[in-house]
Amino acid sequence: MARATSCAGFFAVLPYLGLWLMDDRGLSGASAGLVVGASILANRAGGVLLVPLIHRLGLKASVGVGYLGAVVVFGVLGAGPRLPTYGWLVLAALVGLFLAMATTAMKAQVAAFPADQRLRGFSYLNMAVNAGSAVGPVIGGQLLEWRADRLPLSAALLDLVALAVVPALPGEWRASGHSGGGARTGGTGSRRLPGRRFVAFTLLVCGTWVAYAQVFDVLPAYLGDAVGTRELGLVFTLNAVLVVALQVPVTALSRRLLDRPRAGFGPLCLAANAVLGLAVVLFAFGRSAGLGLVLAAMVLFTLSELVWSPLYDTQVGERRGRLSTTAAYALAGVAWGTAESVGAWLGTLLVVRRSGPGVLSGTAALPYWGGAALALLTGLALSWGGRDKPEKPLGGQEGKVHDVDVSARA
């Protein structure tokens, strides 16, 4: 619940932040875009910057501090101050940093679960993120139309609900040890740099996130007038509903496949990325085939996401080696966020230069062909690498690796 409400608060504001700053606060378009970009960048990269603080405070306390900070900053935004651009930049970046702190610490909490519960925990997190990101824009859109000045206060209220749930989260408020959680997060080793296996896995998975960006970040620009705004909203709502409805049974099926001697992590990742690639190809035909094919593509896309999203997150903890759990999830978040951002930028750049109505003409569909190819190559590479036994993480809280049958995950 904490993750769902905090995501709802963030996505109630983020899609409309630029418009709100221009219409309600009088910023120029360039300044508003800079503020929005600062918030996104801080949210993506903030986890890495805050790793020492998270270690010192402990995981549960870091989640609480993150949500408390978001409540305060959203409250300041909603108080109606008149600030220069740099003032809005600072506040937007603080929102991103506080929420990044809570997210990174919460992922590290789930990674500390017993091995047979870890995949299920990340599956529930994926459900919460999708539920919040579906409800948030609806709340924000209605408030922007009714009472635009209340937009940041709605996020503050939702983060306050998340903060109230923090005491019910597992774990102690402060971890034992001199570093505020070093033993629990695996940070007791002398080598703090990421190992080769972790780096290779993290970079390989970037291919999946580039393909993901073509759907969630580029699709509205690609479809243009072919699918109306309301119908496109239905497409993304379908994704959120399917995640909430199917994540638990799909995770149960994934666990059974992971336990089979001829299945395991590699083949499962290959299958998930192959389905993702097929979905991205179908999206490429959406401009000419219409809403029906786009809906079918979103069903396939969601089925793949239900598998690879929690699976990748689980593997970050399994592959981290001597790197602390908190640092591992922070570094993976930065790498995958960067891959999504680059994929969205390049995809949008090519899409807006469309030179023909068909998927085989011009440059408009190139991001989708490229995204599908990257997804398939990523699955093949992870399938090959999944034959090796993973390096056992340090820290004493990871359980038995073979309990989740992963041999070599966001």
Short mmCIF file of C-alpha atoms in Angstrom, two decimals:
data_model
loop_
_atom_site.label_atom_id
_atom_site.label_comp_id
_atom_site.label_asym_id
_atom_site.label_seq_id
_atom_site.Cartn_x
_atom_site.Cartn_y
_atom_site.Cartn_z
CA MET A 1 0.00 0.00 0.00
CA ALA A 2 2.83 2.40 0.80
CA ARG A 3 4.35 1.92 -2.68
CA ALA A 4 0.98 2.23 -4.43
CA THR A 5 -0.03 5.48 -2.71
CA SER A 6 3.40 7.07 -3.13
CA CYS A 7 3.40 6.21 -6.85
CA ALA A 8 -0.12 7.63 -7.16
CA GLY A 9 1.10 10.87 -5.57
CA PHE A 10 4.13 11.16 -7.83
CA PHE A 11 2.18 10.41 -11.01
CA ALA A 12 -0.67 12.70 -9.98
CA VAL A 13 1.80 15.58 -10.32
CA LEU A 14 4.58 14.59 -12.74
CA PRO A 15 2.56 14.34 -16.01
CA TYR A 16 1.00 17.75 -15.34
CA LEU A 17 3.88 19.50 -13.56
CA GLY A 18 5.08 21.37 -16.63
CA LEU A 19 1.58 22.54 -17.52
CA TRP A 20 0.89 23.53 -13.89
CA LEU A 21 4.09 25.54 -13.66
CA MET A 22 3.30 27.41 -16.87
CA ASP A 23 -0.40 28.06 -16.31
CA ASP A 24 -0.51 28.43 -12.52
CA ARG A 25 3.00 29.66 -11.66
CA GLY A 26 3.86 31.66 -14.77
CA LEU A 27 7.04 29.84 -15.85
CA SER A 28 8.11 29.71 -19.48
CA GLY A 29 7.97 26.44 -21.39
CA ALA A 30 11.74 26.06 -21.31
CA SER A 31 11.92 26.68 -17.56
CA ALA A 32 9.03 24.30 -16.85
CA GLY A 33 10.68 21.57 -18.92
CA LEU A 34 13.91 22.06 -17.02
CA VAL A 35 12.11 21.67 -13.69
CA VAL A 36 10.33 18.50 -14.80
CA GLY A 37 13.60 17.06 -16.10
CA ALA A 38 15.31 17.81 -12.77
CA SER A 39 12.63 15.90 -10.89
CA ILE A 40 12.89 12.86 -13.18
CA LEU A 41 16.70 12.84 -13.09
CA ALA A 42 16.78 13.11 -9.30
CA ASN A 43 14.24 10.32 -9.01
CA ARG A 44 16.30 8.08 -11.29
CA ALA A 45 19.77 8.84 -9.98
CA GLY A 46 19.05 9.89 -6.40
CA GLY A 47 19.34 6.40 -5.01
CA VAL A 48 23.06 6.27 -5.80
CA LEU A 49 23.74 9.61 -4.12
CA LEU A 50 21.85 8.59 -0.99
CA VAL A 51 23.31 5.11 -0.45
CA PRO A 52 25.62 6.21 2.44
CA LEU A 53 22.70 7.96 4.17
CA ILE A 54 20.45 4.91 3.71
CA HIS A 55 23.14 2.69 5.22
CA ARG A 56 23.47 5.02 8.18
CA LEU A 57 19.73 5.38 8.84
CA GLY A 58 18.72 1.79 8.12
CA LEU A 59 16.24 0.60 5.49
CA LYS A 60 12.93 1.08 7.30
CA ALA A 61 13.89 4.51 8.65
CA SER A 62 15.02 5.53 5.14
CA VAL A 63 11.61 4.64 3.71
CA GLY A 64 9.97 6.78 6.40
CA VAL A 65 12.35 9.72 5.88
CA GLY A 66 11.80 9.53 2.11
CA TYR A 67 8.02 9.71 2.38
CA LEU A 68 8.17 12.38 5.10
CA GLY A 69 10.41 14.53 2.91
CA ALA A 70 8.05 14.11 -0.05
CA VAL A 71 5.10 15.19 2.11
CA VAL A 72 6.94 18.32 3.21
CA VAL A 73 8.14 19.33 -0.27
CA PHE A 74 4.78 18.68 -1.95
CA GLY A 75 3.21 20.70 0.87
CA VAL A 76 5.57 23.60 0.13
CA LEU A 77 4.74 23.36 -3.58
CA GLY A 78 1.04 23.45 -2.77
CA ALA A 79 1.39 26.48 -0.50
CA GLY A 80 1.53 28.68 -3.58
CA PRO A 81 5.00 30.27 -3.37
CA ARG A 82 6.25 32.58 -6.10
CA LEU A 83 9.77 31.39 -6.85
CA PRO A 84 12.36 31.91 -9.57
CA THR A 85 13.18 28.98 -11.81
CA TYR A 86 16.07 27.77 -9.64
CA GLY A 87 13.73 27.62 -6.63
CA TRP A 88 11.36 25.31 -8.47
CA LEU A 89 14.36 23.30 -9.65
CA VAL A 90 15.48 22.71 -6.08
CA LEU A 91 12.00 21.68 -4.89
CA ALA A 92 11.43 19.36 -7.85
CA ALA A 93 14.82 17.75 -7.36
CA LEU A 94 14.14 17.28 -3.64
CA VAL A 95 10.89 15.46 -4.45
CA GLY A 96 12.77 13.12 -6.76
CA LEU A 97 15.53 12.53 -4.21
CA PHE A 98 13.19 11.78 -1.30
CA LEU A 99 11.10 9.34 -3.35
CA ALA A 100 14.26 7.71 -4.74
CA MET A 101 15.46 7.21 -1.17
CA ALA A 102 12.21 5.47 -0.18
CA THR A 103 12.12 3.33 -3.33
CA THR A 104 15.75 2.18 -3.07
CA ALA A 105 15.41 1.31 0.62
CA MET A 106 12.14 -0.57 0.02
CA LYS A 107 13.70 -2.67 -2.74
CA ALA A 108 16.59 -3.50 -0.44
CA GLN A 109 14.04 -4.53 2.22
CA VAL A 110 12.41 -6.97 -0.20
CA ALA A 111 15.82 -8.30 -1.26
CA ALA A 112 16.46 -9.20 2.39
CA PHE A 113 13.42 -11.53 2.40
CA PRO A 114 14.06 -15.30 2.48
CA ALA A 115 14.90 -16.54 -1.00
CA ASP A 116 11.58 -18.34 -1.49
CA GLN A 117 9.66 -15.10 -0.80
CA ARG A 118 11.78 -12.63 -2.76
CA LEU A 119 10.19 -13.06 -6.20
CA ARG A 120 6.71 -12.77 -4.70
CA GLY A 121 7.73 -9.58 -2.87
CA PHE A 122 8.98 -7.90 -6.04
CA SER A 123 5.82 -9.02 -7.83
CA TYR A 124 3.71 -7.20 -5.25
CA LEU A 125 5.89 -4.11 -5.70
CA ASN A 126 5.27 -4.28 -9.46
CA MET A 127 1.52 -4.47 -8.81
CA ALA A 128 1.71 -1.47 -6.50
CA VAL A 129 3.69 0.63 -8.98
CA ASN A 130 1.24 -0.09 -11.80
CA ALA A 131 -1.81 0.55 -9.64
CA GLY A 132 -0.40 3.87 -8.42
CA SER A 133 0.74 5.00 -11.87
CA ALA A 134 -2.74 4.27 -13.22
CA VAL A 135 -4.70 6.05 -10.47
CA GLY A 136 -2.34 9.02 -10.06
CA PRO A 137 -2.82 10.64 -13.50
CA VAL A 138 -6.61 10.33 -13.10
CA ILE A 139 -6.46 12.21 -9.79
CA GLY A 140 -4.10 14.81 -11.17
CA GLY A 141 -6.13 15.35 -14.34
CA GLN A 142 -9.33 15.94 -12.40
CA LEU A 143 -7.65 18.32 -9.96
CA LEU A 144 -5.99 20.23 -12.80
CA GLU A 145 -9.45 20.82 -14.25
CA TRP A 146 -11.26 21.57 -10.95
CA ARG A 147 -8.69 23.11 -8.60
CA ALA A 148 -5.23 23.34 -10.16
CA ASP A 149 -3.80 24.96 -7.03
CA ARG A 150 -4.52 21.76 -5.07
CA LEU A 151 -2.47 19.52 -7.36
CA PRO A 152 0.71 19.26 -5.20
CA LEU A 153 -1.38 18.97 -2.02
CA SER A 154 -3.01 15.80 -3.39
CA ALA A 155 0.45 14.25 -3.72
CA ALA A 156 1.32 15.37 -0.18
CA LEU A 157 -1.83 13.68 1.12
CA LEU A 158 -1.09 10.43 -0.72
CA ASP A 159 2.49 10.37 0.53
CA LEU A 160 1.17 11.00 4.04
CA VAL A 161 -0.90 7.82 3.69
CA ALA A 162 2.26 5.98 2.57
CA LEU A 163 4.13 7.37 5.58
CA ALA A 164 1.40 6.11 7.93
CA VAL A 165 1.90 2.58 6.57
CA VAL A 166 5.68 2.55 7.11
CA PRO A 167 5.52 1.23 10.73
CA ALA A 168 3.82 -1.91 9.40
CA LEU A 169 6.69 -2.66 7.00
CA PRO A 170 9.01 -5.55 7.95
CA GLY A 171 12.30 -4.94 9.69
CA GLU A 172 13.59 -2.75 12.48
CA TRP A 173 13.74 1.05 12.40
CA ARG A 174 17.52 1.02 12.67
CA ALA A 175 19.72 -1.81 11.50
CA SER A 176 22.42 -3.12 13.81
CA GLY A 177 26.08 -2.52 13.06
CA HIS A 178 28.35 0.48 12.91
CA SER A 179 27.24 1.49 9.43
CA GLY A 180 23.56 1.53 10.12
CA GLY A 181 22.72 -1.61 8.21
CA GLY A 182 25.95 -2.81 6.69
CA ALA A 183 25.49 -6.38 7.83
CA ARG A 184 21.95 -6.53 6.67
CA THR A 185 22.62 -4.98 3.29
CA GLY A 186 25.76 -6.85 2.53
CA GLY A 187 28.02 -3.85 2.81
CA THR A 188 30.62 -5.41 5.11
CA GLY A 189 33.02 -6.38 2.38
CA SER A 190 36.07 -4.31 1.67
CA ARG A 191 35.36 -4.09 -2.07
CA ARG A 192 32.50 -1.69 -2.75
CA LEU A 193 32.78 -1.49 -6.56
CA PRO A 194 30.32 -3.55 -8.62
CA GLY A 195 31.60 -6.89 -9.87
CA ARG A 196 31.84 -8.01 -13.47
CA ARG A 197 28.80 -10.28 -13.32
CA PHE A 198 26.63 -7.55 -11.86
CA VAL A 199 27.80 -5.00 -14.45
CA ALA A 200 27.28 -7.41 -17.34
CA PHE A 201 23.78 -8.32 -16.20
CA THR A 202 22.78 -4.70 -15.57
CA LEU A 203 23.99 -3.56 -18.99
CA LEU A 204 22.36 -6.46 -20.80
CA VAL A 205 18.99 -5.71 -19.24
CA CYS A 206 19.17 -2.17 -20.67
CA GLY A 207 17.98 -3.69 -23.96
CA THR A 208 14.68 -4.63 -22.38
CA TRP A 209 14.24 -1.10 -21.02
CA VAL A 210 14.90 0.49 -24.42
CA ALA A 211 12.11 -1.67 -25.86
CA TYR A 212 9.91 -0.76 -22.88
CA ALA A 213 10.43 2.96 -23.58
CA GLN A 214 8.99 2.62 -27.09
CA VAL A 215 5.68 1.59 -25.54
CA PHE A 216 5.34 3.75 -22.44
CA ASP A 217 7.19 6.87 -23.58
CA VAL A 218 7.02 6.97 -27.38
CA LEU A 219 3.70 5.31 -28.29
CA PRO A 220 1.47 8.43 -27.92
CA ALA A 221 3.70 10.36 -30.32
CA TYR A 222 3.94 7.41 -32.72
CA LEU A 223 0.23 6.70 -32.98
CA GLY A 224 -0.57 10.39 -33.35
CA ASP A 225 -4.01 10.83 -34.91
CA ALA A 226 -4.39 7.12 -35.65
CA VAL A 227 -5.65 6.43 -32.13
CA GLY A 228 -7.43 9.10 -30.12
CA THR A 229 -6.24 10.32 -26.75
CA ARG A 230 -9.16 8.74 -24.90
CA GLU A 231 -8.63 5.38 -26.61
CA LEU A 232 -4.91 5.55 -25.86
CA GLY A 233 -5.74 6.12 -22.21
CA LEU A 234 -7.79 2.91 -22.35
CA VAL A 235 -4.75 1.07 -23.67
CA PHE A 236 -2.57 2.10 -20.73
CA THR A 237 -5.41 1.47 -18.27
CA LEU A 238 -5.60 -2.07 -19.65
CA ASN A 239 -1.94 -2.54 -18.78
CA ALA A 240 -2.44 -1.43 -15.18
CA VAL A 241 -5.57 -3.56 -14.70
CA LEU A 242 -3.91 -6.66 -16.10
CA VAL A 243 -0.85 -6.21 -13.88
CA VAL A 244 -3.00 -5.96 -10.75
CA ALA A 245 -5.20 -8.91 -11.79
CA LEU A 246 -2.54 -11.28 -13.13
CA GLN A 247 0.71 -10.56 -11.29
CA VAL A 248 0.13 -13.12 -8.51
CA PRO A 249 -0.83 -16.09 -10.77
CA VAL A 250 1.89 -15.26 -13.31
CA THR A 251 4.47 -15.08 -10.52
CA ALA A 252 3.30 -18.46 -9.20
CA LEU A 253 3.74 -19.89 -12.70
CA SER A 254 7.18 -18.29 -13.00
CA ARG A 255 8.26 -19.90 -9.72
CA ARG A 256 7.18 -23.33 -10.97
CA LEU A 257 9.14 -22.82 -14.18
CA LEU A 258 12.19 -21.64 -12.25
CA ASP A 259 12.10 -24.87 -10.25
CA ARG A 260 12.18 -27.08 -13.34
CA PRO A 261 15.62 -28.43 -14.25
CA ARG A 262 15.24 -27.66 -17.98
CA ALA A 263 13.69 -24.25 -17.47
CA GLY A 264 15.17 -21.80 -14.98
CA PHE A 265 16.10 -18.13 -15.27
CA GLY A 266 17.63 -18.12 -18.76
CA PRO A 267 14.80 -19.74 -20.74
CA LEU A 268 12.21 -17.75 -18.79
CA CYS A 269 13.96 -14.47 -19.65
CA LEU A 270 14.24 -15.51 -23.29
CA ALA A 271 10.51 -16.28 -23.46
CA ALA A 272 9.56 -13.00 -21.74
CA ASN A 273 11.75 -10.91 -24.03
CA ALA A 274 10.53 -12.75 -27.12
CA VAL A 275 6.93 -11.92 -26.17
CA LEU A 276 8.00 -8.33 -25.50
CA GLY A 277 9.61 -8.15 -28.93
CA LEU A 278 6.46 -9.50 -30.59
CA ALA A 279 4.34 -6.94 -28.75
CA VAL A 280 6.60 -4.08 -29.86
CA VAL A 281 6.36 -5.26 -33.49
CA LEU A 282 2.56 -5.31 -33.24
CA PHE A 283 2.61 -1.77 -31.86
CA ALA A 284 4.50 -0.76 -35.01
CA PHE A 285 1.45 -1.75 -37.08
CA GLY A 286 -0.91 0.20 -34.82
CA ARG A 287 -0.96 3.29 -37.03
CA SER A 288 -2.55 1.37 -39.87
CA ALA A 289 -4.36 -1.49 -38.08
CA GLY A 290 -6.09 0.59 -35.42
CA LEU A 291 -7.12 0.22 -31.79
CA GLY A 292 -7.88 -3.52 -31.83
CA LEU A 293 -4.31 -4.50 -32.68
CA VAL A 294 -2.91 -1.96 -30.20
CA LEU A 295 -5.01 -3.51 -27.41
CA ALA A 296 -3.82 -7.00 -28.37
CA ALA A 297 -0.22 -5.77 -28.37
CA MET A 298 -0.69 -4.28 -24.91
CA VAL A 299 -1.94 -7.63 -23.59
CA LEU A 300 1.22 -9.34 -24.85
CA PHE A 301 3.41 -6.51 -23.55
CA THR A 302 1.84 -6.80 -20.09
CA LEU A 303 2.27 -10.58 -19.98
CA SER A 304 5.98 -10.14 -20.66
CA GLU A 305 6.30 -7.36 -18.07
CA LEU A 306 4.67 -9.56 -15.44
CA VAL A 307 7.58 -11.98 -15.86
CA TRP A 308 10.69 -9.89 -16.47
CA SER A 309 10.06 -6.97 -14.11
CA PRO A 310 10.04 -8.89 -10.77
CA LEU A 311 12.55 -11.40 -12.13
CA TYR A 312 15.12 -8.70 -12.91
CA ASP A 313 14.63 -7.09 -9.49
CA THR A 314 15.23 -10.44 -7.82
CA GLN A 315 18.41 -11.01 -9.79
CA VAL A 316 19.94 -7.68 -8.71
CA GLY A 317 20.12 -9.06 -5.17
CA GLU A 318 21.41 -12.42 -6.36
CA ARG A 319 24.19 -11.00 -8.56
CA ARG A 320 25.43 -8.12 -6.41
CA GLY A 321 28.49 -10.00 -5.10
CA ARG A 322 30.24 -7.87 -2.45
CA LEU A 323 28.26 -4.78 -3.39
CA SER A 324 25.73 -3.74 -0.75
CA THR A 325 22.09 -4.47 -1.54
CA THR A 326 21.18 -0.79 -1.34
CA ALA A 327 23.97 0.26 -3.70
CA ALA A 328 23.12 -2.58 -6.10
CA TYR A 329 19.51 -1.47 -6.52
CA ALA A 330 20.53 2.18 -6.76
CA LEU A 331 23.09 1.48 -9.50
CA ALA A 332 20.70 -0.76 -11.41
CA GLY A 333 18.01 1.92 -11.19
CA VAL A 334 20.34 4.54 -12.67
CA ALA A 335 21.47 2.27 -15.52
CA TRP A 336 17.96 1.17 -16.45
CA GLY A 337 16.54 4.66 -16.05
CA THR A 338 19.24 5.98 -18.36
CA ALA A 339 18.47 3.27 -20.91
CA GLU A 340 14.77 4.12 -20.80
CA SER A 341 15.50 7.85 -21.14
CA VAL A 342 17.85 7.37 -24.09
CA GLY A 343 15.37 5.00 -25.73
CA ALA A 344 12.55 7.49 -25.24
CA TRP A 345 14.63 10.39 -26.61
CA LEU A 346 15.84 8.52 -29.68
CA GLY A 347 12.42 6.95 -30.32
CA THR A 348 10.63 10.28 -30.11
CA LEU A 349 13.22 11.91 -32.35
CA LEU A 350 12.66 9.31 -35.07
CA VAL A 351 8.90 9.19 -34.65
CA VAL A 352 8.36 12.92 -35.12
CA ARG A 353 10.29 12.72 -38.39
CA ARG A 354 7.85 10.23 -39.86
CA SER A 355 7.87 10.35 -43.67
CA GLY A 356 5.19 7.86 -44.62
CA PRO A 357 1.99 6.25 -43.36
CA GLY A 358 3.19 2.64 -43.41
CA VAL A 359 5.41 0.75 -41.00
CA LEU A 360 7.89 -0.05 -43.75
CA SER A 361 8.31 3.51 -44.97
CA GLY A 362 10.19 6.39 -43.41
CA THR A 363 11.76 6.42 -39.97
CA ALA A 364 8.64 6.42 -37.78
CA ALA A 365 8.60 2.68 -37.09
CA LEU A 366 12.38 2.28 -36.73
CA PRO A 367 12.27 2.56 -32.92
CA TYR A 368 9.83 -0.36 -32.81
CA TRP A 369 11.85 -2.61 -35.11
CA GLY A 370 14.98 -1.71 -33.16
CA GLY A 371 13.28 -2.17 -29.79
CA ALA A 372 11.98 -5.60 -30.80
CA ALA A 373 15.43 -6.67 -31.98
CA LEU A 374 17.03 -5.44 -28.75
CA ALA A 375 14.47 -7.31 -26.65
CA LEU A 376 15.16 -10.55 -28.50
CA LEU A 377 18.93 -10.11 -28.31
CA THR A 378 18.66 -9.36 -24.60
CA GLY A 379 16.66 -12.55 -24.03
CA LEU A 380 19.19 -14.61 -25.98
CA ALA A 381 22.12 -13.13 -24.08
CA LEU A 382 20.47 -13.66 -20.69
CA SER A 383 19.52 -17.19 -21.69
CA TRP A 384 23.14 -17.98 -22.54
CA GLY A 385 24.49 -16.27 -19.42
CA GLY A 386 21.85 -17.96 -17.28
CA ARG A 387 23.62 -21.28 -17.64
CA ASP A 388 26.30 -20.21 -15.18
CA LYS A 389 25.84 -20.47 -11.44
CA PRO A 390 25.50 -17.04 -9.80
CA GLU A 391 28.01 -15.60 -7.42
CA LYS A 392 26.70 -15.94 -3.90
CA PRO A 393 26.14 -12.52 -2.30
CA LEU A 394 27.72 -11.67 1.01
CA GLY A 395 25.80 -10.56 4.05
CA GLY A 396 24.30 -13.75 5.44
CA GLN A 397 20.67 -12.78 4.76
CA GLU A 398 20.22 -13.97 1.19
CA GLY A 399 18.99 -17.47 1.87
CA LYS A 400 19.77 -20.36 -0.45
CA VAL A 401 20.30 -19.39 -4.04
CA HIS A 402 18.86 -22.63 -5.40
CA ASP A 403 15.59 -21.96 -3.58
CA VAL A 404 14.65 -19.62 -6.43
CA ASP A 405 16.64 -21.57 -9.03
CA VAL A 406 18.39 -18.70 -10.70
CA SER A 407 21.70 -19.44 -12.33
CA ALA A 408 23.36 -16.47 -13.34
CA ARG A 409 17.21 -9.43 -12.28
CA ALA A 410 14.80 -4.16 -11.78
#
